[in-house]
Short mmCIF file of C-alpha atoms and ligand atoms in Angstrom, two decimals:
data_model
loop_
_atom_site.label_atom_id
_atom_site.label_comp_id
_atom_site.label_asym_id
_atom_site.label_seq_id
_atom_site.Cartn_x
_atom_site.Cartn_y
_atom_site.Cartn_z
CA MET A 17 29.55 10.85 -6.01
CA LEU A 18 26.95 8.92 -8.04
CA THR A 19 28.89 5.62 -7.89
CA THR A 20 29.37 5.78 -4.10
CA VAL A 21 25.64 6.33 -3.60
CA PHE A 22 24.64 3.80 -6.22
CA ASN A 23 27.33 1.18 -5.97
CA MET A 24 26.66 0.18 -9.59
CA SER A 25 28.18 1.12 -12.94
CA GLU A 26 27.31 4.43 -14.54
CA GLY A 27 26.08 2.50 -17.61
CA GLU A 28 23.71 0.32 -15.58
CA LEU A 29 22.49 3.39 -13.83
CA ARG A 30 21.67 5.16 -17.07
CA GLU A 31 19.91 2.00 -18.26
CA ALA A 32 17.75 2.01 -15.13
CA ALA A 33 16.97 5.71 -15.61
CA GLU A 34 15.99 5.02 -19.26
CA LEU A 35 13.67 2.20 -18.19
CA VAL A 36 11.96 4.44 -15.64
CA ALA A 37 11.68 7.38 -18.04
CA ASN A 38 10.22 5.27 -20.88
CA ALA A 39 8.13 2.85 -18.82
CA GLU A 40 4.71 2.18 -20.34
CA TYR A 41 3.16 1.51 -16.92
CA LEU A 42 5.46 2.33 -13.98
CA ILE A 43 4.40 1.34 -10.45
CA ALA A 44 6.18 1.34 -7.11
CA LEU A 45 5.99 -0.85 -4.00
CA THR A 46 7.35 0.84 -0.87
CA GLY A 47 8.13 -0.39 2.64
CA ALA A 48 9.37 1.10 5.88
CA GLY A 49 12.78 1.91 4.36
CA VAL A 50 11.37 4.76 2.25
CA SER A 51 10.40 6.54 5.49
CA LYS A 52 13.65 5.80 7.33
CA GLU A 53 15.19 9.16 6.40
CA SER A 54 12.06 10.81 7.76
CA ASN A 55 12.98 9.20 11.11
CA VAL A 56 10.10 6.73 11.05
CA PRO A 57 11.40 3.48 12.65
CA THR A 58 11.47 0.42 10.39
CA PHE A 59 10.04 -2.91 11.48
CA ARG A 60 13.08 -5.11 11.33
CA GLY A 61 16.07 -2.87 11.48
CA GLU A 62 17.88 -2.01 14.73
CA ASP A 63 14.95 0.35 15.47
CA GLY A 64 12.33 -2.40 15.00
CA LEU A 65 11.69 -2.61 18.74
CA TRP A 66 9.56 -0.63 21.14
CA ARG A 67 10.18 -0.86 24.91
CA ASN A 68 11.93 -4.18 24.12
CA TYR A 69 8.79 -5.55 22.48
CA ASN A 70 9.25 -7.13 19.08
CA VAL A 71 6.83 -4.87 17.21
CA ILE A 72 5.39 -7.67 15.10
CA GLU A 73 4.09 -9.22 18.34
CA LEU A 74 2.19 -6.00 19.01
CA ALA A 75 0.66 -5.73 15.49
CA THR A 76 -1.71 -8.68 16.00
CA PRO A 77 -5.40 -9.09 16.93
CA SER A 78 -4.50 -11.24 19.95
CA ALA A 79 -2.12 -8.59 21.34
CA PHE A 80 -5.02 -6.10 21.11
CA THR A 81 -7.51 -8.50 22.70
CA ASN A 82 -5.13 -9.39 25.51
CA ASN A 83 -3.82 -5.90 26.19
CA PRO A 84 -5.58 -3.08 24.29
CA GLU A 85 -3.95 -0.49 26.57
CA LEU A 86 -0.43 -1.62 25.58
CA VAL A 87 -1.27 -1.76 21.86
CA TRP A 88 -2.94 1.67 22.01
CA GLU A 89 0.12 3.02 23.86
CA TRP A 90 2.35 1.75 21.03
CA TYR A 91 0.11 3.31 18.34
CA THR A 92 -0.23 6.59 20.25
CA TRP A 93 3.55 6.70 20.58
CA ARG A 94 3.93 6.12 16.81
CA GLN A 95 1.27 8.73 16.02
CA GLY A 96 3.16 11.26 18.17
CA LEU A 97 6.41 10.38 16.44
CA ILE A 98 4.99 10.44 12.90
CA ALA A 99 3.15 13.74 13.51
CA GLU A 100 6.67 15.25 13.80
CA CYS A 101 8.06 13.52 10.70
CA GLU A 102 8.30 15.16 7.29
CA PRO A 103 8.29 13.46 3.88
CA ASN A 104 11.87 13.06 2.62
CA PRO A 105 13.26 13.61 -0.93
CA GLY A 106 12.44 9.98 -1.74
CA HIS A 107 8.71 10.53 -1.06
CA LEU A 108 8.88 13.84 -2.94
CA THR A 109 10.49 12.26 -6.02
CA LEU A 110 7.72 9.64 -6.21
CA ALA A 111 5.12 12.43 -5.89
CA LYS A 112 6.88 14.32 -8.72
CA TRP A 113 6.85 11.21 -10.94
CA GLU A 114 3.09 10.91 -10.34
CA GLU A 115 2.63 14.59 -11.11
CA THR A 116 4.49 14.25 -14.44
CA GLY A 117 2.36 11.21 -15.32
CA LEU A 118 5.32 8.81 -15.09
CA LEU A 119 4.31 6.86 -11.95
CA LYS A 120 0.86 5.32 -12.40
CA SER A 121 0.40 3.76 -8.96
CA LEU A 122 2.14 3.69 -5.58
CA ILE A 123 1.48 0.60 -3.46
CA THR A 124 2.73 1.08 0.09
CA GLN A 125 3.02 -1.23 3.08
CA ASN A 126 3.54 1.80 5.28
CA VAL A 127 0.78 3.21 7.47
CA ASP A 128 2.56 6.54 8.16
CA GLY A 129 0.70 8.54 5.49
CA LEU A 130 3.92 10.26 4.32
CA HIS A 131 3.35 9.53 0.61
CA ARG A 132 0.10 11.51 0.64
CA ARG A 133 1.71 14.28 2.68
CA ALA A 134 4.44 14.43 0.00
CA GLY A 135 1.74 15.02 -2.62
CA SER A 136 1.13 11.51 -4.01
CA SER A 137 -2.56 10.73 -4.51
CA ASN A 138 -2.62 7.41 -6.41
CA VAL A 139 -1.58 5.62 -3.23
CA LEU A 140 -2.80 2.15 -2.24
CA GLU A 141 -2.19 1.72 1.52
CA VAL A 142 -2.41 -2.08 1.65
CA HIS A 143 -1.81 -2.21 5.42
CA GLY A 144 -4.09 0.74 6.27
CA ASN A 145 -3.27 4.05 7.90
CA LEU A 146 -2.06 4.93 11.39
CA TRP A 147 -4.61 7.77 11.76
CA ALA A 148 -7.64 5.68 10.69
CA LEU A 149 -9.91 4.14 13.33
CA LYS A 150 -12.60 1.49 13.26
CA CYS A 151 -15.03 0.10 15.85
CA ILE A 152 -14.54 -3.46 17.10
CA SER A 153 -18.35 -3.92 17.16
CA CYS A 154 -20.18 -1.79 14.58
CA ASP A 155 -19.10 -0.51 11.17
CA TYR A 156 -18.10 2.93 12.42
CA HIS A 157 -14.91 4.25 10.76
CA GLY A 158 -13.19 7.47 11.82
CA ARG A 159 -9.96 9.39 11.61
CA LEU A 160 -7.73 10.93 14.25
CA SER A 161 -6.32 14.39 13.71
CA ALA A 162 -4.01 14.11 16.72
CA PRO A 163 -2.54 11.16 18.66
CA ALA A 164 -5.19 9.13 20.50
CA GLU A 165 -5.68 9.58 24.24
CA GLY A 166 -6.37 6.53 26.38
CA LEU A 167 -8.73 3.96 24.83
CA PRO A 168 -10.84 5.67 22.12
CA GLU A 169 -14.57 4.84 22.29
CA CYS A 170 -16.98 4.46 19.39
CA PRO A 171 -19.28 7.52 19.17
CA GLU A 172 -22.00 5.29 17.66
CA CYS A 173 -22.13 2.31 20.02
CA GLY A 174 -19.66 3.02 22.84
CA SER A 175 -17.45 0.00 22.11
CA MET A 176 -13.69 0.31 21.86
CA LEU A 177 -12.11 1.65 18.69
CA ARG A 178 -8.96 0.10 17.17
CA PRO A 179 -6.42 1.38 14.65
CA ASP A 180 -7.75 0.69 11.13
CA VAL A 181 -4.59 -1.10 10.03
CA VAL A 182 -4.03 -4.68 8.85
CA TRP A 183 -2.47 -6.74 11.62
CA PHE A 184 -0.55 -9.98 11.12
CA GLY A 185 -3.07 -12.76 10.52
CA GLU A 186 -5.65 -10.33 9.13
CA SER A 187 -6.52 -10.25 5.45
CA LEU A 188 -5.98 -7.16 3.34
CA ASP A 189 -8.97 -5.09 2.21
CA SER A 190 -10.54 -6.80 -0.83
CA GLU A 191 -11.30 -3.55 -2.68
CA VAL A 192 -7.73 -2.31 -2.24
CA MET A 193 -6.42 -5.71 -3.34
CA ALA A 194 -8.58 -5.64 -6.49
CA ARG A 195 -6.92 -2.32 -7.42
CA VAL A 196 -3.48 -3.68 -6.56
CA TYR A 197 -3.92 -6.72 -8.79
CA ALA A 198 -5.24 -4.56 -11.64
CA ASP A 199 -2.06 -2.45 -11.41
CA LEU A 200 0.18 -5.53 -11.18
CA GLU A 201 -1.46 -6.81 -14.39
CA LYS A 202 -0.62 -3.61 -16.25
CA ALA A 203 2.81 -2.87 -14.75
CA THR A 204 5.79 -3.00 -17.14
CA VAL A 205 8.30 -1.65 -14.57
CA CYS A 206 8.00 -2.00 -10.77
CA LEU A 207 10.19 -0.02 -8.38
CA VAL A 208 10.79 -1.95 -5.12
CA ILE A 209 11.75 0.60 -2.50
CA GLY A 210 12.80 0.09 1.12
CA THR A 211 11.22 -3.27 1.82
CA SER A 212 12.78 -6.41 3.28
CA GLY A 213 10.41 -8.51 1.18
CA ILE A 214 9.42 -10.56 4.22
CA VAL A 215 5.76 -9.64 4.71
CA GLN A 216 3.19 -11.42 2.55
CA PRO A 217 1.22 -10.96 0.40
CA ALA A 218 2.96 -7.60 -0.43
CA ALA A 219 6.29 -9.35 -1.02
CA MET A 220 4.64 -11.33 -3.83
CA PHE A 221 3.57 -8.23 -5.76
CA PRO A 222 6.93 -7.60 -7.52
CA ILE A 223 7.24 -11.34 -8.28
CA LEU A 224 3.88 -11.24 -10.08
CA VAL A 225 5.13 -8.32 -12.22
CA LYS A 226 8.35 -10.24 -12.99
CA GLN A 227 6.43 -13.41 -13.90
CA ARG A 228 4.50 -11.43 -16.49
CA GLY A 229 7.72 -10.15 -18.07
CA GLY A 230 7.98 -6.87 -16.18
CA THR A 231 11.25 -5.31 -14.97
CA LEU A 232 12.12 -4.86 -11.27
CA ILE A 233 14.34 -2.04 -10.01
CA GLU A 234 15.17 -2.24 -6.28
CA PHE A 235 16.24 0.68 -4.08
CA ASN A 236 17.63 -0.52 -0.74
CA VAL A 237 20.59 -0.06 1.60
CA GLU A 238 21.15 -3.83 1.69
CA THR A 239 19.96 -6.94 -0.09
CA SER A 240 16.40 -8.04 0.64
CA ARG A 241 14.45 -11.26 0.14
CA LEU A 242 13.48 -9.84 -3.27
CA SER A 243 17.02 -8.93 -4.44
CA SER A 244 17.58 -12.24 -6.23
CA ASN A 245 14.56 -11.48 -8.44
CA VAL A 246 15.33 -7.90 -9.41
CA ASP A 247 16.90 -6.65 -12.65
CA TYR A 248 18.63 -3.64 -11.07
CA HIS A 249 19.64 -3.20 -7.43
CA ILE A 250 20.41 0.44 -6.65
CA ARG A 251 22.27 0.45 -3.36
CA GLY A 252 21.87 3.44 -1.05
CA PRO A 253 19.31 5.38 1.00
CA SER A 254 16.21 5.99 -1.14
CA GLY A 255 16.08 9.61 0.05
CA LYS A 256 19.26 10.04 -2.00
CA THR A 257 19.03 7.40 -4.75
CA LEU A 258 15.52 8.32 -5.97
CA PRO A 259 16.29 12.03 -6.48
CA ALA A 260 19.67 11.11 -8.00
CA LEU A 261 17.98 8.80 -10.53
CA ASP A 262 15.48 11.55 -11.23
CA SER A 263 18.38 13.85 -12.11
CA LEU A 264 19.33 11.40 -14.88
CA ILE A 265 15.86 11.37 -16.42
C1 LIG B 326 -2.21 -12.32 5.64
C2 LIG B 326 0.42 -2.74 9.63
C3 LIG B 326 -3.61 -14.15 5.67
C4 LIG B 326 0.46 -2.62 11.09
C5 LIG B 326 1.83 -4.57 8.84
C6 LIG B 326 3.31 -16.87 4.07
C7 LIG B 326 2.40 -16.53 3.08
C8 LIG B 326 1.36 -15.64 3.34
C9 LIG B 326 1.23 -15.06 4.61
C10 LIG B 326 2.16 -15.42 5.58
C11 LIG B 326 3.17 -16.31 5.33
N1 LIG B 326 3.88 -16.46 6.47
C12 LIG B 326 3.36 -15.69 7.43
C13 LIG B 326 2.31 -15.05 6.92
C14 LIG B 326 1.48 -14.10 7.62
C15 LIG B 326 2.03 -12.69 7.63
C16 LIG B 326 3.46 -12.52 7.26
O1 LIG B 326 3.77 -12.20 6.12
N2 LIG B 326 4.33 -12.68 8.25
C17 LIG B 326 5.74 -12.42 8.03
C18 LIG B 326 6.33 -11.85 9.33
C19 LIG B 326 6.40 -13.71 7.60
N3 LIG B 326 1.22 -11.89 6.75
C20 LIG B 326 0.04 -11.47 7.21
O2 LIG B 326 -0.42 -11.78 8.28
C21 LIG B 326 -0.75 -10.59 6.27
N4 LIG B 326 -2.05 -11.14 6.17
O3 LIG B 326 -1.35 -12.97 5.11
O4 LIG B 326 -3.46 -12.75 5.78
C22 LIG B 326 -5.02 -14.32 5.51
C23 LIG B 326 -5.50 -14.67 4.26
C24 LIG B 326 -6.82 -14.85 4.11
C25 LIG B 326 -7.68 -14.67 5.21
C26 LIG B 326 -7.18 -14.30 6.45
C27 LIG B 326 -5.84 -14.10 6.61
C28 LIG B 326 -0.88 -9.18 6.85
C29 LIG B 326 0.46 -8.53 6.90
C30 LIG B 326 0.29 -7.06 7.29
C31 LIG B 326 0.94 -6.82 8.64
N5 LIG B 326 0.86 -5.39 8.97
N6 LIG B 326 1.70 -3.27 9.14
C32 LIG B 326 1.33 -1.47 11.50
O5 LIG B 326 2.20 -1.03 10.74
O6 LIG B 326 1.10 -1.02 12.63
S1 LIG B 326 3.27 -5.10 8.18
C33 LIG B 326 4.60 -4.17 8.66
O7 LIG B 326 5.73 -4.78 8.05
C34 LIG B 326 4.65 -2.73 8.15
O8 LIG B 326 3.54 -2.35 7.38
C35 LIG B 326 5.91 -2.78 7.27
O9 LIG B 326 5.87 -1.90 6.22
C36 LIG B 326 5.79 -4.15 6.80
C37 LIG B 326 6.77 -4.82 5.96
O10 LIG B 326 8.03 -4.58 6.43
P1 LIG B 326 8.96 -3.62 5.52
O11 LIG B 326 8.13 -2.47 5.05
O12 LIG B 326 9.65 -4.42 4.50
O13 LIG B 326 9.92 -3.06 6.60
P2 LIG B 326 11.20 -3.79 7.21
O14 LIG B 326 11.56 -3.05 8.44
O15 LIG B 326 10.96 -5.27 7.24
O16 LIG B 326 12.34 -3.55 6.10
C38 LIG B 326 12.79 -2.24 5.85
C39 LIG B 326 13.64 -2.34 4.60
O17 LIG B 326 14.08 -1.03 4.26
C40 LIG B 326 14.90 -3.18 4.80
O18 LIG B 326 15.09 -3.98 3.64
C41 LIG B 326 16.01 -2.13 4.91
O19 LIG B 326 17.25 -2.61 4.39
C42 LIG B 326 15.48 -1.05 4.04
N7 LIG B 326 15.96 0.30 4.36
C43 LIG B 326 16.29 0.83 5.58
N8 LIG B 326 16.64 2.12 5.43
C44 LIG B 326 16.51 2.41 4.10
C45 LIG B 326 16.08 1.26 3.42
N9 LIG B 326 15.86 1.24 2.10
C46 LIG B 326 16.06 2.38 1.41
N10 LIG B 326 16.47 3.53 2.00
C47 LIG B 326 16.71 3.58 3.33
N11 LIG B 326 17.14 4.73 3.89
ZN1 LIG B 327 -19.29 1.11 17.30
#
């Protein structure tokens, strides 16, 4: 069973489990793949489309400026979908490893909030959160508890609100990035879970750990742009491979 899920030798697998269990400073970088088994669509897989739009064309400031209704429709649709999703055993394993003091930091590209719902608290959401809102004019920030309706208006100044996420072409929050770089400095092992390694600057994070002599362990169902840099590539759905590795620790 293990070999079919892992597609690597038992010995390598035990080595990877040892590295995780004895890591001095273990961190993880996750992407859309970690939420796939929770039925959250990924960005570039076969489900990376919405009404035949290429979703990365929607996640941009110009798409919002040109057609805020369409972009809000896409986010409202995602909020509705994600409200029905549950964390999967992959999220829960990462939360357990934080709980036991093994996982020091979880850097996620995902905006679905499932890591926190699984119980993780040391989470750095580098691309923001689907439920967070901000005003396009003033510095109002808010949070939705249910999917948005129509075009949300700022309660402070009446302007339009937008999702408080990082769109393509926008820079990542400097405070969050300062915490990310501090973790990358300390990391001795970095788990790279469910990411295609395409989006920058997140795709650089594991490379920075590697350059400093850290070890990279990838969990993916196929090779990614980062696979050529990793020390271990554990092939399979992370909802299965993470708990299975946990059972070896
Ligand atoms: C910035 C929020 C500049 C919105 C998202 C070169 C260098 C630097 C930048 C660039 C560059 N070239 C282009 C850029 C700009 C751009 C970029 O990287 N473009 C890409 C397309 C090339 N980057 C940016 O614009 C970033 N900002 O660089 O700022 C700047 C600097 C200074 C001042 C001003 C500006 C901002 C990027 C953030 C974009 N926002 N999301 C929202 O979500 O609504 S990114 C979006 O893609 C999601 O967050 C998603 O998580 C993320 C990354 O994708 P992945 O997570 O990897 O998901 P993907 O679908 O691609 O892959 C899924 C993987 O899972 C696959 O490998 C699959 O095999 C695997 N998988 C599937 N099932 C499973 C699985 N694995 C395990 N188990 C499974 N069951
Ligand atoms: Zn406002």
